[in-house]
């Protein structure tokens, strides 16, 4: 009996041991199973939450991981200069963490290739990235496509470097809009050459391709023109500057100014072109011309010596529409064309009060001689004359939407800033347009509650507001939509005095606009996660970004 019971106990013990083992195995299996399902869950999440901005058109997560080595070897047959270009594209997001060596195919981790022949219509900037466990293949048909591919890969490296590996995936991508721009006003405040290059890098980081450089205005002429040295000797300097809010009428009593030499400009144009960015220079006319008229008073309507403007705002001083003025502008534009290869030149055209033209003999005589109806038609005549000159030299003009008033020049593009109406009107006339309505695209506006933000121009354009922008106006009929080239963020600098403040106004709003223009903006809450994943990159690059902007509401709550 005892023996039996002992046997029985033994049996029981053995059984319980067995059950424990099974349970343990099951637990192991369960944990294993959970890990597997969790990791596939992670993969699913990362398909949407990959830290990519602008988000690519298509991402497919595959199984496996590519381990990020200390040294990335690249197989390619590019020249030294192209090799450098690849390196700095990587370095936009990865400050010197990766070393590049030209390598033979057999032990390279990144291979560049051409796309297989076209099956269907493809965008010229189209690219494919295939990440396998042992190698990465990039395919594109243009250098620009390759540039964007490396940018995307660089964002992935930057994010996954700390984790040690990147999930395998396939990305196919191309942009939606052809004008993906940022503007910078360097007249109200001047920013040194080195910062302009940084600014261009910021555009490149987010796959922007157009830098609209606002070079002249009432408060300072910033481009050296050899034929007219006084433009920078006199026009680049103001005796004092407004500080604080406009209504307080306070000044800093200190000479302020600066300009870019033609050598500086050549260097910057080259820098931009290496990053596939076109610089569209803007020379303002017929208004916003105080600095030019201060340098050469004979170009104005009063003939009197005026000052380079010390206040912000709009001034009555305007170019007088006489032969001498047109000769001057054409000579200026000749030098501008020599410096900037851009097909499109911005000729301003905004906010030109007609007060002085109304009483100016030359202006009135010209209205009579040309059979013009009024001063608005005179503005149109002015712009058309400049357009003809630029067209003759193979260039085309773009102007702010006021150039519609009095009749649009035959080949002009229009930049719609006073809402969407100018863009709609020009598209309906079958002219190409760039949409920059203030409510979505003015980055000099507040991006948070004005009570807790540094002083800004006014308005309210939160990051979420930018992200909500639909570039093609709803009112356009289907056949006119093709005239919308894209959009840009405008950075007017009355209240932006330093490079750090430019960064603060631009980051993170540039990322929202970048995704709108790439055509992949959908869900703001998803975008928000991705933007925050870029914060460490910006911190590493010492970019002074606005950490609160992303949490600000679409519209300011009514008080
Ligand atoms: C503009 O904002 N004056 C074009």
XYZ file of C-alpha atoms and ligand atoms in Angstrom:
563
model
C 0.000 0.000 0.000
C 2.627 2.314 1.071
C 4.621 1.292 -1.927
C 1.591 1.898 -4.078
C 0.985 5.277 -2.625
C 4.659 6.173 -3.067
C 4.460 5.017 -6.669
C 1.325 7.023 -7.034
C 2.951 10.120 -5.525
C 5.930 9.618 -7.803
C 3.634 9.371 -10.735
C 1.798 12.479 -9.643
C 5.005 14.360 -9.132
C 6.268 13.298 -12.510
C 2.981 14.302 -14.073
C 2.981 17.693 -12.426
C 6.581 18.145 -13.553
C 5.502 17.273 -17.047
C 2.549 19.664 -16.888
C 4.808 22.399 -15.541
C 7.188 21.764 -18.406
C 4.398 21.861 -20.909
C 3.043 24.998 -19.361
C 6.512 26.477 -19.383
C 6.907 25.563 -23.031
C 3.506 26.952 -23.751
C 4.472 30.145 -21.972
C 7.655 30.266 -23.987
C 5.660 29.598 -27.076
C 3.128 32.198 -26.023
C 5.850 34.779 -25.447
C 7.424 33.765 -28.726
C 4.090 34.022 -30.460
C 3.407 37.399 -28.856
C 6.806 38.694 -29.916
C 6.226 37.546 -33.462
C 2.793 39.079 -33.677
C 4.037 42.169 -31.889
C 6.919 42.596 -34.284
C 4.655 42.184 -37.274
C 2.417 44.684 -35.525
C 5.429 46.998 -35.227
C 6.118 46.484 -38.911
C 2.553 47.432 -39.718
C 2.811 50.531 -37.564
C 6.117 51.554 -39.057
C 4.683 51.371 -42.544
C 2.696 54.448 -41.606
C 4.919 55.897 -38.954
C 8.266 55.708 -40.680
C 9.949 59.014 -39.941
C 9.776 60.091 -43.578
C 8.847 63.658 -44.579
C 7.482 64.186 -47.134
C 5.933 60.733 -46.895
C 6.575 58.695 -50.061
C 3.798 57.768 -52.460
C 4.131 54.058 -51.657
C 5.896 52.074 -48.915
C 5.739 48.302 -48.583
C 7.287 46.786 -45.472
C 8.940 43.410 -46.098
C 10.198 40.819 -43.646
C 13.711 41.065 -42.261
C 16.098 43.832 -41.389
C 19.089 45.539 -42.949
C 21.766 45.979 -40.327
C 23.325 49.410 -40.515
C 27.090 49.002 -40.752
C 29.570 51.563 -39.443
C 30.779 52.147 -42.956
C 28.417 52.153 -45.876
C 30.005 50.972 -49.081
C 28.568 52.270 -52.282
C 28.816 50.714 -55.672
C 28.610 53.269 -58.413
C 30.458 54.561 -61.377
C 30.005 58.251 -60.754
C 32.574 60.965 -61.086
C 34.145 62.578 -58.034
C 31.688 65.485 -58.085
C 28.673 63.185 -58.217
C 30.206 61.118 -55.457
C 30.490 64.275 -53.331
C 26.886 65.084 -54.088
C 25.804 61.686 -52.812
C 27.847 62.205 -49.649
C 26.388 65.568 -48.819
C 22.867 64.378 -49.510
C 23.395 61.685 -46.909
C 24.927 64.247 -44.621
C 21.856 66.503 -44.738
C 20.392 64.201 -42.116
C 23.460 62.356 -40.842
C 26.236 64.627 -39.776
C 29.289 62.537 -40.624
C 28.133 59.248 -39.143
C 28.651 57.356 -42.323
C 31.775 57.086 -44.399
C 31.512 56.591 -48.123
C 33.861 54.530 -50.116
C 33.669 53.800 -53.759
C 33.597 50.065 -53.876
C 33.388 47.037 -56.026
C 29.956 45.513 -56.448
C 30.631 42.320 -54.589
C 30.883 43.794 -51.112
C 28.861 46.946 -51.443
C 25.723 47.564 -49.453
C 24.201 50.250 -51.631
C 23.887 49.882 -55.355
C 22.634 52.520 -57.752
C 20.945 51.425 -60.882
C 18.835 52.679 -63.701
C 15.164 51.887 -63.750
C 14.005 49.187 -66.098
C 12.478 50.583 -69.291
C 9.255 52.509 -68.914
C 6.100 50.469 -68.889
C 3.823 53.321 -68.019
C 4.115 57.100 -67.853
C 6.546 57.967 -65.077
C 7.474 61.240 -63.424
C 11.039 62.225 -64.330
C 11.958 62.434 -60.622
C 10.588 58.959 -59.916
C 12.725 56.619 -57.807
C 12.620 53.211 -56.172
C 14.441 52.069 -53.034
C 14.629 48.367 -52.239
C 15.978 47.491 -48.813
C 16.989 43.832 -48.482
C 18.738 42.189 -45.495
C 22.123 42.324 -47.240
C 21.862 45.231 -49.648
C 19.999 48.333 -50.701
C 19.191 49.046 -54.320
C 18.298 52.501 -55.572
C 16.768 52.887 -59.019
C 15.997 56.139 -60.778
C 16.139 57.518 -64.269
C 17.319 61.023 -63.477
C 19.987 62.449 -61.243
C 17.235 64.278 -59.404
C 15.361 61.051 -58.761
C 18.557 59.600 -57.306
C 19.008 62.726 -55.189
C 15.528 62.344 -53.705
C 16.103 58.626 -53.145
C 19.264 59.278 -51.163
C 17.426 61.923 -49.181
C 14.771 59.357 -48.240
C 17.371 56.753 -47.375
C 19.274 59.282 -45.334
C 16.147 60.011 -43.267
C 15.795 56.278 -42.635
C 19.452 55.900 -41.617
C 19.215 58.855 -39.349
C 16.201 57.463 -37.525
C 17.223 53.812 -37.384
C 20.923 54.309 -36.656
C 20.361 54.129 -32.893
C 18.264 50.977 -33.319
C 21.013 49.376 -35.415
C 18.853 48.166 -38.305
C 16.224 49.223 -40.823
C 13.184 47.101 -41.625
C 13.308 45.760 -45.150
C 10.964 47.601 -47.457
C 10.308 48.863 -50.950
C 9.580 52.530 -51.609
C 8.305 53.920 -54.902
C 8.039 57.668 -55.048
C 7.726 60.901 -57.046
C 6.429 64.420 -56.334
C 2.985 65.754 -57.174
C 3.726 69.457 -57.693
C 6.582 70.938 -59.721
C 6.880 74.241 -57.767
C 7.806 73.314 -54.211
C 9.192 76.497 -52.817
C 10.324 78.659 -49.978
C 10.748 82.412 -50.155
C 13.016 84.610 -48.057
C 12.943 88.392 -47.733
C 16.506 89.638 -47.211
C 15.623 93.320 -47.561
C 13.795 94.025 -44.302
C 16.558 92.092 -42.575
C 19.754 90.893 -44.134
C 21.018 87.350 -43.663
C 24.633 86.427 -44.357
C 25.713 84.170 -47.194
C 26.458 81.270 -44.853
C 22.887 81.329 -43.556
C 21.449 81.451 -47.076
C 23.316 78.215 -47.742
C 21.857 76.680 -44.584
C 18.416 77.808 -45.709
C 18.996 76.073 -49.033
C 19.964 72.919 -47.128
C 16.672 73.129 -45.225
C 14.802 73.250 -48.526
C 16.803 70.289 -49.815
C 16.112 68.282 -46.637
C 12.418 68.440 -47.373
C 12.631 67.975 -51.146
C 11.747 71.565 -52.005
C 13.088 72.652 -55.388
C 12.570 76.429 -55.598
C 14.108 79.239 -53.554
C 12.369 82.568 -54.189
C 14.950 85.147 -53.131
C 13.349 88.531 -52.409
C 16.433 90.679 -53.067
C 15.130 94.226 -53.328
C 12.594 96.319 -51.443
C 12.100 99.720 -49.835
C 14.309 98.941 -46.829
C 17.368 97.695 -48.700
C 18.773 96.696 -52.109
C 20.781 93.511 -51.557
C 22.311 92.497 -54.897
C 25.486 94.027 -56.298
C 24.884 95.469 -59.776
C 28.189 96.445 -61.413
C 26.675 99.067 -63.688
C 24.936 100.863 -60.822
C 27.265 100.754 -57.795
C 25.170 103.187 -55.790
C 22.426 100.538 -55.517
C 24.564 98.861 -52.868
C 26.742 101.807 -51.759
C 23.597 103.780 -50.902
C 20.591 101.497 -51.375
C 21.844 98.663 -49.163
C 21.986 100.801 -46.029
C 19.340 102.479 -43.926
C 20.096 104.997 -41.190
C 17.907 103.311 -38.596
C 15.412 100.468 -38.229
C 12.015 99.998 -36.729
C 12.022 97.848 -33.632
C 9.068 96.373 -31.786
C 5.518 96.673 -32.977
C 4.741 98.961 -35.905
C 2.198 100.992 -33.940
C 4.801 101.846 -31.263
C 6.896 103.704 -33.887
C 10.189 102.893 -32.091
C 13.599 102.789 -33.799
C 17.066 101.489 -33.253
C 19.267 104.435 -34.186
C 21.966 102.449 -35.954
C 23.037 102.125 -39.574
C 21.797 98.770 -40.834
C 22.361 96.855 -44.033
C 24.419 94.535 -46.183
C 24.386 93.005 -49.629
C 25.531 90.009 -51.629
C 28.408 90.529 -54.026
C 28.125 88.917 -57.445
C 30.752 86.423 -56.279
C 28.548 85.543 -53.270
C 25.590 85.063 -55.568
C 27.492 82.820 -57.975
C 28.585 80.701 -55.032
C 25.031 80.455 -53.687
C 23.517 79.670 -57.109
C 26.033 76.850 -57.553
C 25.362 75.579 -54.024
C 21.625 75.528 -54.737
C 21.957 73.848 -58.114
C 24.016 71.042 -56.543
C 20.981 70.467 -54.358
C 18.581 70.546 -57.317
C 17.165 73.878 -56.204
C 16.396 76.697 -58.622
C 16.798 80.195 -57.266
C 14.126 82.560 -58.573
C 15.442 86.081 -57.917
C 12.974 88.889 -57.308
C 13.644 92.456 -58.410
C 10.679 94.568 -57.260
C 8.990 97.001 -59.634
C 7.328 99.421 -60.080
C 6.684 99.834 -56.310
C 8.690 98.744 -53.272
C 11.493 100.663 -54.945
C 12.531 103.228 -52.287
C 16.050 101.803 -51.876
C 16.700 102.005 -55.642
C 15.255 105.506 -55.854
C 17.320 106.585 -52.812
C 20.406 105.485 -54.777
C 19.285 107.069 -58.084
C 16.608 109.746 -57.358
C 16.212 110.435 -61.095
C 14.385 107.072 -61.377
C 11.582 108.292 -59.118
C 8.581 110.449 -59.907
C 9.467 113.384 -57.675
C 13.160 113.674 -58.571
C 13.795 114.338 -54.898
C 16.390 112.608 -52.745
C 14.558 110.092 -50.569
C 15.873 107.827 -47.846
C 16.191 104.069 -47.840
C 13.026 103.281 -45.870
C 13.351 103.008 -42.098
C 9.758 101.940 -41.422
C 7.874 98.888 -42.636
C 4.864 99.234 -44.906
C 3.966 100.465 -48.369
C 5.362 103.734 -49.762
C 4.159 106.100 -52.456
C 7.623 106.254 -54.022
C 7.498 104.388 -57.300
C 9.619 104.084 -60.453
C 8.726 106.768 -63.015
C 7.767 105.094 -66.333
C 10.345 106.975 -68.418
C 12.904 105.626 -70.893
C 15.729 106.161 -68.423
C 13.967 103.906 -65.888
C 13.389 101.133 -68.429
C 17.019 101.309 -69.527
C 18.067 101.083 -65.881
C 15.811 98.090 -65.176
C 16.902 96.304 -68.326
C 20.559 96.784 -67.423
C 19.881 95.492 -63.914
C 18.013 92.488 -65.312
C 20.870 91.758 -67.738
C 23.196 91.297 -64.773
C 20.522 89.339 -62.909
C 20.114 86.984 -65.893
C 23.867 86.585 -66.057
C 23.928 85.465 -62.399
C 20.763 83.368 -62.223
C 20.139 80.584 -64.735
C 16.455 80.342 -63.697
C 14.061 80.524 -66.642
C 11.672 82.442 -64.417
C 12.475 85.878 -62.980
C 10.191 87.455 -60.364
C 9.452 91.096 -61.091
C 7.409 91.859 -57.975
C 4.447 94.006 -58.984
C 2.700 94.028 -55.597
C 1.530 96.975 -53.542
C 2.387 99.756 -55.969
C 0.331 102.852 -55.034
C -0.543 104.920 -58.076
C -0.589 108.250 -56.160
C 2.568 109.672 -57.740
C 1.668 108.477 -61.263
C -1.642 110.341 -60.969
C 0.160 113.681 -60.789
C 3.339 112.886 -62.701
C 3.584 114.534 -66.119
C 5.611 111.759 -67.719
C 3.236 109.067 -66.440
C 0.179 110.984 -67.590
C 1.679 111.737 -71.023
C 2.460 108.036 -71.472
C -1.107 107.048 -70.523
C -2.333 109.448 -73.220
C 0.185 108.397 -75.850
C -0.475 104.667 -75.397
C -4.257 105.105 -75.118
C -4.310 103.561 -71.639
C -7.418 103.823 -69.507
C -5.813 104.582 -66.172
C -2.793 104.045 -63.901
C -3.606 100.336 -63.535
C -3.258 99.928 -67.275
C -0.019 101.880 -66.979
C 1.238 99.294 -64.480
C 0.237 96.593 -66.963
C 2.090 98.474 -69.741
C 5.154 98.705 -67.473
C 5.172 94.984 -66.675
C 4.535 94.010 -70.313
C 7.497 96.083 -71.460
C 9.728 94.287 -68.949
C 8.228 90.951 -69.943
C 9.023 91.603 -73.593
C 12.628 92.374 -72.706
C 13.030 89.208 -70.619
C 11.243 87.040 -73.202
C 13.648 88.341 -75.832
C 16.454 86.936 -73.674
C 14.747 83.567 -73.247
C 13.395 84.241 -69.772
C 9.867 84.464 -68.410
C 8.275 86.481 -65.643
C 6.287 85.750 -62.548
C 4.677 88.519 -60.495
C 2.452 88.968 -57.446
C -1.267 88.849 -58.250
C -1.569 92.650 -58.638
C -0.082 92.178 -62.126
C -3.545 91.030 -63.154
C -4.837 94.550 -62.609
C -4.995 96.523 -65.831
C -4.424 93.373 -67.908
C -2.072 90.426 -67.497
C 1.135 90.378 -69.576
C 0.804 87.719 -72.315
C 3.280 85.157 -70.955
C 3.290 85.993 -67.265
C 2.912 83.577 -64.373
C 1.042 84.788 -61.330
C 1.842 84.302 -57.655
C -1.441 84.396 -55.774
C -0.960 85.883 -52.302
C -4.137 87.859 -51.544
C -6.074 84.652 -51.086
C -6.782 82.308 -53.997
C -8.662 84.690 -56.290
C -5.643 85.891 -58.266
C -4.588 82.303 -58.874
C -8.075 81.329 -59.972
C -8.380 84.317 -62.314
C -4.987 83.673 -63.909
C -5.618 79.905 -64.290
C -8.915 80.712 -65.972
C -6.931 82.853 -68.415
C -4.734 79.752 -68.985
C -1.703 81.264 -67.244
C 0.403 79.214 -64.851
C 0.156 80.113 -61.174
C 1.925 79.551 -57.885
C -0.436 79.567 -54.920
C 0.743 81.371 -51.767
C -2.439 82.484 -49.982
C -1.596 84.257 -46.713
C -3.744 82.056 -44.482
C -1.782 78.906 -45.337
C 1.554 79.993 -46.773
C 2.727 83.078 -44.856
C 5.321 81.891 -42.400
C 5.727 85.408 -40.960
C 2.329 84.855 -39.317
C 1.983 83.602 -35.757
C 2.072 79.837 -35.384
C 0.626 79.913 -31.863
C -1.159 82.206 -29.474
C 0.278 85.727 -30.021
C 0.348 86.236 -26.241
C 2.996 83.563 -25.840
C 4.861 83.850 -29.156
C 7.629 86.272 -30.126
C 6.338 89.332 -31.976
C 5.354 88.472 -35.559
C 3.720 90.235 -38.490
C 0.197 89.192 -37.491
C -2.233 86.580 -38.786
C -2.306 82.979 -37.633
C -0.931 80.048 -39.607
C -0.327 77.022 -37.400
C 1.497 73.939 -38.661
C -1.849 72.132 -38.746
C -3.259 74.987 -40.864
C -0.404 74.636 -43.344
C -0.942 70.876 -43.401
C -4.640 71.330 -44.173
C -3.884 73.306 -47.343
C -5.278 72.112 -50.681
C -3.092 73.712 -53.319
C -5.542 73.430 -56.206
C -8.465 75.783 -55.554
C -11.794 73.991 -55.375
C -13.368 76.542 -57.687
C -11.142 75.589 -60.634
C -12.712 73.511 -63.337
C -10.965 70.257 -64.253
C -9.315 71.656 -67.406
C -7.754 74.595 -65.521
C -6.191 72.605 -62.675
C -3.083 71.912 -64.719
C -2.101 75.589 -64.531
C -1.410 75.316 -60.798
C 2.324 74.696 -60.572
C 2.470 74.396 -56.813
C 3.055 76.585 -53.810
C 5.649 78.089 -51.489
C 6.054 79.370 -47.945
C 6.725 83.105 -47.704
C 9.071 84.425 -45.050
C 8.825 88.206 -44.801
C 11.309 89.517 -42.296
C 10.050 92.798 -40.808
C 9.837 91.064 -37.431
C 12.459 88.395 -38.093
C 15.830 89.885 -37.269
C 18.172 86.891 -36.958
C 18.858 83.563 -38.676
C 17.688 81.805 -35.481
C 14.335 83.553 -35.766
C 14.041 82.550 -39.447
C 14.531 78.937 -38.328
C 11.918 79.350 -35.620
C 9.347 80.619 -38.119
C 10.203 77.973 -40.731
C 10.457 74.841 -38.542
C 8.274 72.829 -38.407
C 5.951 74.580 -40.898
C 8.252 73.783 -43.853
C 7.702 70.069 -43.235
C 3.917 70.452 -43.436
C 4.110 72.365 -46.708
C 6.668 69.929 -48.069
C 4.257 67.039 -47.615
C 1.332 69.033 -49.045
C 3.422 69.700 -52.161
C 4.687 66.149 -52.452
C 1.008 65.206 -52.520
C 0.990 62.747 -49.609
C -0.552 64.826 -46.842
C -3.466 62.972 -45.303
C -3.717 62.451 -41.580
C -2.356 65.213 -39.349
C -2.066 62.997 -36.247
C 0.181 60.606 -38.164
C 2.215 63.514 -39.550
C 2.585 64.859 -36.025
C 4.320 61.658 -34.878
C 6.677 61.774 -37.838
C 7.548 65.445 -37.284
C 8.453 64.744 -33.686
C 10.756 61.998 -34.913
C 12.644 64.745 -36.762
C 13.223 66.805 -33.621
C 16.415 64.909 -32.687
C 17.759 65.581 -36.196
C 17.051 69.288 -35.849
C 18.595 69.318 -32.389
C 21.724 67.699 -33.767
C 21.831 70.297 -36.558
C 21.232 73.057 -33.961
C 18.137 74.302 -35.759
C 16.090 76.648 -33.583
C 12.660 75.113 -34.144
C 9.303 75.852 -32.547
C 8.426 72.894 -30.305
C 4.882 74.092 -29.616
C 3.781 74.799 -33.173
C 2.749 71.213 -33.811
C 0.267 71.298 -30.892
C -1.462 74.503 -31.918
C -5.044 74.347 -33.183
C -6.108 74.758 -36.787
C -7.613 78.126 -35.910
C -7.099 80.339 -32.876
C -9.972 79.937 -30.419
C -12.227 82.998 -30.414
C -11.666 85.153 -27.323
C 3.237 90.563 -50.486
O 3.061 89.920 -49.443
N 3.282 91.885 -50.465
C 3.367 89.920 -51.761
